[in-house]
mmCIF file of C-alpha atoms in Angstrom:
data_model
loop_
_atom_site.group_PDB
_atom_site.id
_atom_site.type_symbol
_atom_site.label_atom_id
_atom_site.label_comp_id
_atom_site.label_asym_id
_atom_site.label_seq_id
_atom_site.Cartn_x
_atom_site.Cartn_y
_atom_site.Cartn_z
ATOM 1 C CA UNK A 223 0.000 0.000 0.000
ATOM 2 C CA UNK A 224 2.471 2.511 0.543
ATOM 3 C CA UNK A 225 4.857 1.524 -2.386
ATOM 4 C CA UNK A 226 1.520 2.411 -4.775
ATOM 5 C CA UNK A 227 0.505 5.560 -2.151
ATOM 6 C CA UNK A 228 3.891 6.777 -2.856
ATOM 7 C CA UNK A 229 4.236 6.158 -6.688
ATOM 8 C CA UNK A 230 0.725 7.143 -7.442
ATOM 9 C CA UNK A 231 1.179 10.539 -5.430
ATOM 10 C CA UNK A 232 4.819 11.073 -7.347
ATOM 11 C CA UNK A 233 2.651 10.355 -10.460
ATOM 12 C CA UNK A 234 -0.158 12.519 -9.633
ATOM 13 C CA UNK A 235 2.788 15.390 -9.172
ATOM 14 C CA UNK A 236 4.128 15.099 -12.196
ATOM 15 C CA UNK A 237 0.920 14.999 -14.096
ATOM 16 C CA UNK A 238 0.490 18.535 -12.198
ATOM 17 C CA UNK A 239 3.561 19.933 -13.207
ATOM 18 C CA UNK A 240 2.580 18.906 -16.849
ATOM 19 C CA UNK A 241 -0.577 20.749 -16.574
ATOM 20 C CA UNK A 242 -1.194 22.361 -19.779
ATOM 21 C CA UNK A 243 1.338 20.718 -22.299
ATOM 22 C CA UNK A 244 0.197 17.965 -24.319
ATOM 23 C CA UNK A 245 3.133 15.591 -23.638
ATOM 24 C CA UNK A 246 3.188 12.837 -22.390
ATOM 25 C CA UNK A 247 7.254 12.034 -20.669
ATOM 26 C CA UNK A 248 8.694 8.795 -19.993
ATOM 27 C CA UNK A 249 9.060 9.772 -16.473
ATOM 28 C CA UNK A 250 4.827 9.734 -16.001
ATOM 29 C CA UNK A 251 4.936 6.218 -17.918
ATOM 30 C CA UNK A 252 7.383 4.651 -16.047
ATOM 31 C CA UNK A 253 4.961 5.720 -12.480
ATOM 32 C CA UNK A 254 2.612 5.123 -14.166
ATOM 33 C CA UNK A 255 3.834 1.382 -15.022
ATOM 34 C CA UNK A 256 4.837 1.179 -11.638
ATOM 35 C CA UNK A 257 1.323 2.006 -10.163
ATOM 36 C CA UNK A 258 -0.206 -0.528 -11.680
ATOM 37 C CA UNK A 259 2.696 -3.161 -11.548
ATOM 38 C CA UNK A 260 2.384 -2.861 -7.697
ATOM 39 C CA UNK A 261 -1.402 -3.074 -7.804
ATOM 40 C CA UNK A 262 -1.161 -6.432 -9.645
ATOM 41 C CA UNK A 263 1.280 -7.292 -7.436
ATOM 42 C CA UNK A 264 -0.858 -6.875 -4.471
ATOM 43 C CA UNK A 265 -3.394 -8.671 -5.534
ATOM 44 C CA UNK A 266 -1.827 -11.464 -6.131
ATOM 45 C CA UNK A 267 -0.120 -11.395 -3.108
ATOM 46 C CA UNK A 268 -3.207 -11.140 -1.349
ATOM 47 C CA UNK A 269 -5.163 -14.294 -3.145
ATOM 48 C CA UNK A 270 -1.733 -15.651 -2.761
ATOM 49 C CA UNK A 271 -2.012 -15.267 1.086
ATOM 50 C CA UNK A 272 -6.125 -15.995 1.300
ATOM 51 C CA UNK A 273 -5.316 -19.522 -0.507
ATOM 52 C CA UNK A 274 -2.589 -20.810 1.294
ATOM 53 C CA UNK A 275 -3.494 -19.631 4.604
ATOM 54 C CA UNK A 276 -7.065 -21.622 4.090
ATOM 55 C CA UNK A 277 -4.637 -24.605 3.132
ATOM 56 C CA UNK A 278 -2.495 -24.461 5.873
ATOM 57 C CA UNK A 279 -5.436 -24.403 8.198
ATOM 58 C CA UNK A 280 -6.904 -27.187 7.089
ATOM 59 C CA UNK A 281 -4.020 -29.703 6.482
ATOM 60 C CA UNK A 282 -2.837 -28.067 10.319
ATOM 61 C CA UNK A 283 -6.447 -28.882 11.507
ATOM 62 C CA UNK A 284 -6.671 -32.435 10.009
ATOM 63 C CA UNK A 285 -3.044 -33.505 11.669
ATOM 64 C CA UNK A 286 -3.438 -31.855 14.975
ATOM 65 C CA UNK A 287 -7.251 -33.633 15.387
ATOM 66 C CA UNK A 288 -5.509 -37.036 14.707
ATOM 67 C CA UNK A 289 -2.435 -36.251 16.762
ATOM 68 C CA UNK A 290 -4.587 -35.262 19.777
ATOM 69 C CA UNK A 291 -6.797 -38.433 19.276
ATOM 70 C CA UNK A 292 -3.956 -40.913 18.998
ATOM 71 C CA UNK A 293 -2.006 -39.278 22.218
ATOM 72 C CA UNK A 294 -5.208 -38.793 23.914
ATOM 73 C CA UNK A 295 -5.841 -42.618 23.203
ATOM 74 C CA UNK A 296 -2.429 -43.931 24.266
ATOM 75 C CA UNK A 297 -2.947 -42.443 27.804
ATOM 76 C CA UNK A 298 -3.593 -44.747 30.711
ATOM 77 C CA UNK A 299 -6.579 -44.620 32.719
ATOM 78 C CA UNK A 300 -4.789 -43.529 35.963
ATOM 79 C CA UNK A 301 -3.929 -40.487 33.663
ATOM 80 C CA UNK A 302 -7.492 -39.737 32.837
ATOM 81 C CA UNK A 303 -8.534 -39.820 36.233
ATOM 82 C CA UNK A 304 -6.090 -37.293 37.819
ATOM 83 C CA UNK A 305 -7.738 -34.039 38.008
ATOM 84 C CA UNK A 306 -4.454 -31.758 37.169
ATOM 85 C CA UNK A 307 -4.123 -34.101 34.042
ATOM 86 C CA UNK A 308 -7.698 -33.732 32.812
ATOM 87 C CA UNK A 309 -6.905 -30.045 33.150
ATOM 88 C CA UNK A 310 -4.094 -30.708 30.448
ATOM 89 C CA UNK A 311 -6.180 -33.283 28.081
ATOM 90 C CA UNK A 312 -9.372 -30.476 28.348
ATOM 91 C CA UNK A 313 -6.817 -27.435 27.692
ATOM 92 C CA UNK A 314 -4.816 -29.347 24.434
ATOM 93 C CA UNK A 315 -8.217 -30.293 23.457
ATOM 94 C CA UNK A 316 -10.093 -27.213 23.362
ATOM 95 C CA UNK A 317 -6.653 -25.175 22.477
ATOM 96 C CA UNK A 318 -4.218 -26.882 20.121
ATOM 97 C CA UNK A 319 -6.625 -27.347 16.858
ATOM 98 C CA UNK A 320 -6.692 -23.556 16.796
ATOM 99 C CA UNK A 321 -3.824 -22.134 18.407
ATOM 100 C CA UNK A 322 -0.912 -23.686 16.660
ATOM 101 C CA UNK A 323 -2.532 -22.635 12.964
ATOM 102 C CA UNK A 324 -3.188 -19.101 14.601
ATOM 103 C CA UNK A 325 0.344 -18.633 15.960
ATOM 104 C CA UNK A 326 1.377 -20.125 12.281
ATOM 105 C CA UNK A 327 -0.796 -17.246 10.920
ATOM 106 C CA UNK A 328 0.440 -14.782 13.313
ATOM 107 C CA UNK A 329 4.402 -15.606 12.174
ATOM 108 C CA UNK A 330 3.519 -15.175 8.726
ATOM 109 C CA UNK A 331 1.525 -11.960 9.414
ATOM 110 C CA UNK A 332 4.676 -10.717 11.547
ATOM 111 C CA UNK A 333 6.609 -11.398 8.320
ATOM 112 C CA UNK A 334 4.458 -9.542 5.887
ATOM 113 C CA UNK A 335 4.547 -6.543 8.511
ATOM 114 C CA UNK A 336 8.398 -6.624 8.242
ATOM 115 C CA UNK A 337 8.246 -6.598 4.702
ATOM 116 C CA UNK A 338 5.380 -3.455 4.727
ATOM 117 C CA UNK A 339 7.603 -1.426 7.338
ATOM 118 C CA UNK A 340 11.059 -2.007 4.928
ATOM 119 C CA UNK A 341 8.521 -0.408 1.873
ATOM 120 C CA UNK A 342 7.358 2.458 4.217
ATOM 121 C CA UNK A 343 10.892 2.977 5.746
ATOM 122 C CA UNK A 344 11.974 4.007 2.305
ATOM 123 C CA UNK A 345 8.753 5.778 1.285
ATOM 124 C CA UNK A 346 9.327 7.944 4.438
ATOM 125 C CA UNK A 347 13.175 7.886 3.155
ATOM 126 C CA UNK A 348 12.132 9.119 0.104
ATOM 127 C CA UNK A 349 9.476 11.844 1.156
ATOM 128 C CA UNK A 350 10.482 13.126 4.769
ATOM 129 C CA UNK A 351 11.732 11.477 8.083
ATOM 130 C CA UNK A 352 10.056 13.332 10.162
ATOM 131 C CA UNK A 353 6.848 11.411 9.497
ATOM 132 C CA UNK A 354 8.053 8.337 9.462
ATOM 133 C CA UNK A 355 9.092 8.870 12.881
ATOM 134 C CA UNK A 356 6.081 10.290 13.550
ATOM 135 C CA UNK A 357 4.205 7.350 12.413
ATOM 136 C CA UNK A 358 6.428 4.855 14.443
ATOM 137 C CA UNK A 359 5.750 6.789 17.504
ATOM 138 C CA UNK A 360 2.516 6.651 17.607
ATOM 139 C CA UNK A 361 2.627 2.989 17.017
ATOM 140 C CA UNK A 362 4.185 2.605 20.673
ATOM 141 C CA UNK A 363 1.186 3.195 22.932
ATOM 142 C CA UNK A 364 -0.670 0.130 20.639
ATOM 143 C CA UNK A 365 2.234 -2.101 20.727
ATOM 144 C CA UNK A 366 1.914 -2.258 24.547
ATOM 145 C CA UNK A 367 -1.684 -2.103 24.681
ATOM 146 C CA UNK A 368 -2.152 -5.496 22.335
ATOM 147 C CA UNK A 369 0.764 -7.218 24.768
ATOM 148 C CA UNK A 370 -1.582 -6.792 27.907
ATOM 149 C CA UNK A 371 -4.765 -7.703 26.110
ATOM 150 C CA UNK A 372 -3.207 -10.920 24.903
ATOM 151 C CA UNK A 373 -1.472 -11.921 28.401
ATOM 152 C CA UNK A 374 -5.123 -10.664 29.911
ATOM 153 C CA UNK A 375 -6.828 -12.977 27.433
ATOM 154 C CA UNK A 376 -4.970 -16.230 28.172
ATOM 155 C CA UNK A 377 -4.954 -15.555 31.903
ATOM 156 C CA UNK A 378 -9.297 -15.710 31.261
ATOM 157 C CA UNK A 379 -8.860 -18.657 29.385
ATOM 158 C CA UNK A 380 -7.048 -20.563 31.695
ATOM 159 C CA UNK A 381 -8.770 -19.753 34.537
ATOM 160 C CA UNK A 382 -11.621 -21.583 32.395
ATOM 161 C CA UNK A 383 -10.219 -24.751 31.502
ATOM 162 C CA UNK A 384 -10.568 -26.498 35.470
ATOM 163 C CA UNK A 385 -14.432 -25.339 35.431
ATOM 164 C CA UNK A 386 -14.498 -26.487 31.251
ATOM 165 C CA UNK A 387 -12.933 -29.768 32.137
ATOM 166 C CA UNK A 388 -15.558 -31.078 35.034
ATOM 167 C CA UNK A 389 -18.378 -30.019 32.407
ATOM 168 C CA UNK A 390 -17.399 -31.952 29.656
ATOM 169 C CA UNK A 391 -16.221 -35.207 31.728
ATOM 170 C CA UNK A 392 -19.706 -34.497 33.513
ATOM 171 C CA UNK A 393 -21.345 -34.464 30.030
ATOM 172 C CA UNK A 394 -19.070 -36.720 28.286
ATOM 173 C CA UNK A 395 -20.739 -39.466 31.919
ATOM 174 C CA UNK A 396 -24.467 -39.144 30.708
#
């Protein structure tokens, strides 16, 4: 987004600066090019992303689900019975199918935000500093804020899994 931002507004400029002569220079061509080089680019990134991501889900989904089921199965009864390890079995249960694709997700999400912050840093390069730190400052105050929620949010959850694990060995009884 910023790469095409960036060469759209330098485009934009120099279409300005043309204003009134019927010329068309190789410099508004080559922008021009570039605009819609990037677009096509991010699109395909995107459906790119979309597909594999829906892939990686559900081969991750399929393995884990066995994986769980064959561990779960392998356990001794003694194992099953002790309350701190029903905590454990309940928790990888409820957890595992989702987290471990999610965290996958997250990593590659991490990555693309990597890539997006090299394109900006030389957009901001490019245009003015100043912003760019601007921009990254403000940033701070959210960074910290989505930390907290997520260690608040797994603190909830497993505060949850002792009260989920009596109802579904309750449930799983009747």
């Amino acid at each position: 987004p910023y790469a095409a931002s960036y060469s759209s507004g330098i485009m934009i400029n120099h279409l300005v600066r043309l204003q009134g002569s019927a010329l068309c220079d190789s410099t508004l061509a080559f922008w021009g090019a570039l605009t819609i080089f990037i677009g096509v680019v991010l699109s395909l990134t995107y459906l790119w992303q979309a597909y594999f991501g829906l892939k990686m889900r559900k081969d991750l989904f399929r393995s884990l689900d066995v994986m769980i089921s064959e561990k779960t199965a392998s356990l001794d009864i003694a194992t099953h019975e002790d309350p701190s390890m029903r905590n454990a079995i309940t928790k990888v249960g409820e957890n595992a199918a989702w987290r471990l694709p999610a965290y996958m997700e997250r990593c590659f999400q991490l990555l693309q935000n990597v890539i997006e912050l090299s394109i900006a840093a030389v957009v901001f390069a490019l245009a003015d500093w100043r912003i760019g730190l601007i921009v990254f400052l403000c940033t701070i105050p959210r960074l910290f804020t989505e930390i907290r929620y997520g260690v608040r949010l797994w603190r909830a959850e497993d505060d949850l899994s002792e009260s989920r694990r009596k109802f579904w060995f309750v449930r799983s009884c009747l």
